[in-house]
Structure formats: structure tokens, C-alpha cells
Coordinates of C-alpha atoms in Angstrom, one line a residue:
M218 CA -14.4 2.7 -12.6
N219 CA -14.0 -0.2 -11.4
R220 CA -11.6 -2.1 -8.7
Y221 CA -9.2 -3.4 -11.5
T222 CA -9.4 -0.4 -13.7
K223 CA -6.0 0.2 -15.2
C224 CA -4.5 3.9 -14.6
R225 CA -4.4 5.7 -17.7
K226 CA -1.1 7.2 -18.9
V227 CA -0.9 10.8 -17.2
E228 CA 0.0 13.0 -20.0
E229 CA 3.2 15.4 -19.6
N230 CA 2.4 18.8 -17.8
K231 CA -1.0 18.3 -18.5
Y232 CA -1.5 18.4 -14.8
F233 CA -0.6 20.9 -12.2
Q234 CA 0.0 24.3 -14.3
A235 CA 1.9 27.2 -12.9
V236 CA -1.3 29.5 -11.5
E237 CA 0.2 33.1 -10.8
G238 CA -1.2 34.2 -7.6
E239 CA -1.3 30.7 -6.6
T240 CA 1.5 28.4 -7.4
D241 CA 4.6 29.0 -5.2
V242 CA 6.7 26.1 -5.7
V243 CA 7.6 23.6 -8.9
F244 CA 8.8 20.1 -8.7
I245 CA 11.1 19.6 -11.5
L246 CA 10.8 15.4 -12.6
G247 CA 13.1 14.7 -15.5
S248 CA 12.1 17.3 -18.3
S249 CA 8.4 17.7 -16.7
E250 CA 7.7 20.6 -14.0
I251 CA 5.2 20.5 -11.2
H252 CA 3.4 23.5 -10.2
L253 CA 2.0 23.6 -6.8
T254 CA 0.8 25.6 -3.5
K255 CA 3.4 25.3 -0.5
S256 CA 0.5 25.8 2.0
V257 CA -1.5 22.6 0.9
L258 CA 1.6 20.3 0.5
K259 CA 2.7 21.8 4.3
L260 CA -1.1 20.8 5.6
A261 CA -1.0 17.7 3.5
S262 CA 2.2 15.9 5.2
P263 CA 5.2 16.9 7.5
V264 CA 7.4 15.7 5.1
F265 CA 7.0 18.5 3.0
R266 CA 7.1 21.4 5.5
S267 CA 10.4 19.7 6.7
M268 CA 11.3 20.3 2.8
F269 CA 10.5 24.0 3.4
K270 CA 12.7 24.3 6.7
A271 CA 15.7 25.8 7.2
E272 CA 17.6 22.6 8.0
F273 CA 16.6 21.0 4.3
K274 CA 18.7 22.7 1.2
E275 CA 15.2 23.5 -0.3
K276 CA 14.7 26.3 1.7
G277 CA 14.1 29.3 -0.2
S278 CA 13.8 27.6 -3.4
E279 CA 11.0 28.0 -6.0
R280 CA 12.5 25.0 -8.3
I281 CA 13.0 21.4 -6.4
Q282 CA 14.6 18.4 -8.3
L283 CA 12.7 15.4 -7.6
S284 CA 15.3 13.0 -10.0
D285 CA 14.4 9.7 -8.0
K286 CA 10.1 9.7 -9.0
K287 CA 8.7 9.1 -11.8
Y288 CA 6.6 11.5 -13.3
G289 CA 3.3 10.1 -13.9
D290 CA 3.4 8.1 -10.8
F291 CA 3.9 11.3 -8.6
V292 CA 1.4 13.1 -10.1
L293 CA -1.4 10.1 -9.8
F294 CA 0.0 10.4 -6.0
L295 CA -0.8 14.3 -5.8
R296 CA -4.2 14.1 -7.6
S297 CA -5.2 12.0 -5.0
F298 CA -4.8 14.3 -1.8
Y299 CA -4.8 17.8 -3.8
P300 CA -8.2 20.0 -3.4
G301 CA -10.2 19.9 -6.5
E302 CA -8.6 16.5 -7.9
Y303 CA -8.9 13.7 -5.5
L304 CA -8.5 10.7 -7.7
R305 CA -11.1 7.9 -7.2
L306 CA -9.3 4.9 -5.9
N307 CA -8.9 1.8 -7.4
D308 CA -6.4 -1.3 -7.2
P309 CA -3.7 -0.4 -9.7
L310 CA -4.2 3.6 -8.6
V311 CA -3.7 2.0 -4.7
R312 CA -0.4 0.4 -6.0
K313 CA 1.4 3.6 -7.4
I314 CA 0.8 5.8 -4.8
I315 CA 0.7 4.3 -1.7
P316 CA 5.1 4.1 -1.2
F317 CA 4.5 7.8 -1.6
A318 CA 1.5 8.2 0.4
R319 CA 4.0 6.8 3.2
E320 CA 7.1 8.4 2.3
Y321 CA 5.3 12.0 2.8
N322 CA 3.7 10.4 5.3
V323 CA 0.5 11.7 4.0
Q324 CA -1.7 10.2 6.5
S325 CA -5.5 11.7 5.7
L326 CA -4.3 9.6 2.2
L327 CA -3.1 6.4 4.1
E328 CA -6.1 6.5 6.1
R329 CA -8.2 6.7 3.2
I330 CA -6.5 4.0 1.2
K331 CA -6.8 1.5 4.5
E332 CA -10.1 1.7 4.4
W333 CA -10.6 1.9 0.7
L334 CA -8.7 -1.9 1.5
E335 CA -11.9 -3.2 3.9
V336 CA -14.4 -2.0 1.9
Q337 CA -13.1 -3.5 -0.9
A338 CA -12.2 -6.7 0.9
S339 CA -15.6 -7.0 2.2
T340 CA -17.4 -6.8 -0.8
W341 CA -15.3 -8.9 -2.8
N342 CA -14.4 -11.7 0.1
D343 CA -14.7 -14.1 -2.4
D344 CA -12.1 -12.9 -4.4
A345 CA -9.0 -14.4 -2.6
K346 CA -6.3 -12.9 -4.9
F347 CA -7.6 -9.3 -3.7
V348 CA -8.2 -10.5 -0.6
L349 CA -4.2 -11.9 -0.4
M350 CA -2.9 -8.0 -2.2
A351 CA -5.1 -6.7 0.5
F352 CA -3.2 -8.5 3.4
A353 CA 0.0 -7.7 2.0
M354 CA -0.4 -4.3 1.9
A355 CA -1.4 -4.3 5.7
S356 CA 1.2 -6.3 6.6
E357 CA 3.4 -3.9 4.8
Y358 CA 1.8 -0.3 5.7
G359 CA 1.1 -0.9 9.4
F360 CA -3.1 -1.5 9.4
N361 CA -3.1 -3.9 12.0
E362 CA -6.6 -3.8 12.7
L363 CA -7.0 -4.8 9.1
Y364 CA -4.1 -7.2 9.4
T365 CA -6.0 -9.3 11.5
K366 CA -9.5 -9.0 10.0
L367 CA -8.4 -9.8 6.2
A368 CA -6.3 -13.0 8.3
G369 CA -9.8 -14.1 9.2
N370 CA -11.6 -13.2 5.6
L371 CA -8.4 -15.8 4.2
M372 CA -10.0 -18.5 6.7
E373 CA -12.7 -18.8 3.9
F374 CA -10.2 -20.4 1.4
D375 CA -8.8 -23.5 1.3
Q376 CA -5.3 -23.5 2.4
K377 CA -4.0 -25.3 -0.3
S378 CA -6.1 -23.0 -2.9
V379 CA -5.4 -20.5 -1.7
E380 CA -1.4 -21.2 -1.8
W381 CA -1.6 -21.3 -5.8
F382 CA -1.8 -18.0 -5.8
N383 CA 1.3 -15.7 -6.5
E384 CA 0.0 -13.0 -4.3
Y385 CA 0.4 -15.8 -1.1
K386 CA 4.0 -17.1 -2.3
R387 CA 5.0 -13.4 -2.4
L388 CA 4.0 -12.8 1.6
K389 CA 6.8 -12.4 4.0
D390 CA 7.0 -15.5 6.1
K391 CA 5.7 -14.1 9.2
D392 CA 2.6 -13.5 7.3
Q393 CA 2.6 -17.0 6.0
I394 CA 3.0 -18.3 9.5
F395 CA 0.4 -16.2 10.9
V396 CA -2.1 -17.3 8.6
L397 CA -1.0 -20.9 9.0
N398 CA -1.2 -20.5 13.2
L399 CA -5.0 -18.7 12.9
R400 CA -5.7 -21.9 10.7
C401 CA -4.7 -24.0 13.2
E402 CA -6.2 -22.1 16.5
R403 CA -9.4 -22.0 14.4
Q404 CA -9.8 -25.3 14.6
K405 CA -8.0 -26.3 17.4
L406 CA -4.9 -28.1 16.3
R407 CA -2.5 -27.9 18.2
C408 CA 0.6 -27.3 15.9
D409 CA 3.1 -30.0 17.5
S410 CA 0.3 -32.4 18.4
L411 CA -0.3 -36.2 16.1
E412 CA -3.3 -34.4 14.5
Y413 CA -1.3 -31.5 13.4
D414 CA 1.4 -33.8 11.8
N415 CA -1.6 -35.5 9.9
S416 CA -3.0 -32.2 8.6
Q417 CA -2.2 -30.3 5.3
Y418 CA -0.5 -27.1 7.5
K419 CA 2.7 -29.5 8.6
K420 CA 3.9 -29.2 4.7
A421 CA 3.7 -25.4 4.5
F422 CA 5.2 -24.6 7.7
E423 CA 8.0 -26.7 7.0
A424 CA 8.5 -25.4 3.3
I425 CA 8.5 -22.2 5.4
Q426 CA 10.7 -22.9 7.9
K427 CA 13.7 -24.2 5.4
T428 CA 13.9 -20.8 3.8
A429 CA 12.3 -18.4 6.9
R430 CA 14.6 -15.2 8.4
C431 CA 12.5 -15.8 11.4
V432 CA 9.7 -17.7 12.4
S433 CA 9.4 -17.1 15.7
K434 CA 5.4 -15.9 16.6

């Protein structure tokens, strides 16, 4: 399975069926049920631990409605850390599961995703599209060391060529500015100097600043 392999559609009720004496909680997503073990969930996630405490209305209930979750994506998330499953990561899978990993604060999965992004970005360092995707994800999910490293990787690509990618256009203003500032530093440009005024970065900075919510460093 390569980095871009599409996630197969999850068959309804194929995974996480009831096992007598083992499963003790049921998540209900639409017409589908997911049978799980509380102890496994509590070990993986402080959010799941809290879900089973007294201050939550779910306390004592063996059937919990998760009406705002999409069954297929949620099952993929569970299979990415649940014992006996442990899906191999790829680009489409990571995009689907990382929001759940943050929502439920599954640190082991977040760390695994971060390591996967770092390895893939090193392996495919000539793939600007992937590096941009990983850079945006590092920004969004607070992978600070990886963020700085990936910004450095982007220096290997010409700024004009990077700007063609939708992944670059979708970057937050602060992230575009971080990349541009780093380019200036790498080329020993002062962003208020005549040399900068004549460089390819001036126009890019000005375009961001016209729409930026905050352009402070």
C-alpha cells in the first residue's frame, strides 16, 4: 500500500462486533453499532476516560450515541490504534483519522502520524505537493519540530513553482509568511531592503498582506 492508496469503503457492521465477555460498550452511529471494550478506550484516550465518568451523561450507559460521526471514518480511526487492528498509514487515511486523534487526544496515534509524516517527507522530499500537505498538517496539529523541518524542505523548491499548488494556496497566512521569511533568511535578504524590493518574494508578501488577518511574525 503506497502513500496515496485510497481508503476502501468500510463495510457496515463488519468491524467491532459484539464479543461476549469482552465488549462492554456500544457506540451507535446512525443505523450501525460499534462494540468496544471500555478499558482499551480509557487506556488510549483521556477523552474516553472522561466519557465514562460521573460528570458525563453517558456514565453507566452501555449504549452511546455518536450521531455527529461518520461511521466509516470513525471505524478507520479506531482501527488505527485498537489492539488487533493497527492499520498501516497512508495519505488518505491520515487525512481522515487525524481530526479524531486530536478530538479524542489519542497521543499514541498522533505521535505515530507525526513520525509517518516525517519519514514520508524525507523519502519523498522531491514531492512539493506532499511536503506542503505535511507542512500544513504540522501547523494545524502542533507538530512544531516537524513544522520547522518541513519549512526547510520547502526551500528546495522555487517559490513560484510552489505557489502553483492548491496546498500552498490553502496554507494559513502565518504559514505562508513563515516560509517567505525563511527564504529571505536563507538568501540573506532583508525584507525592507532594496534587494528584497527587487526579489521574487516582494509580490508574494504583498499579496498575503492584503488579505492577512495577522501578518506579525
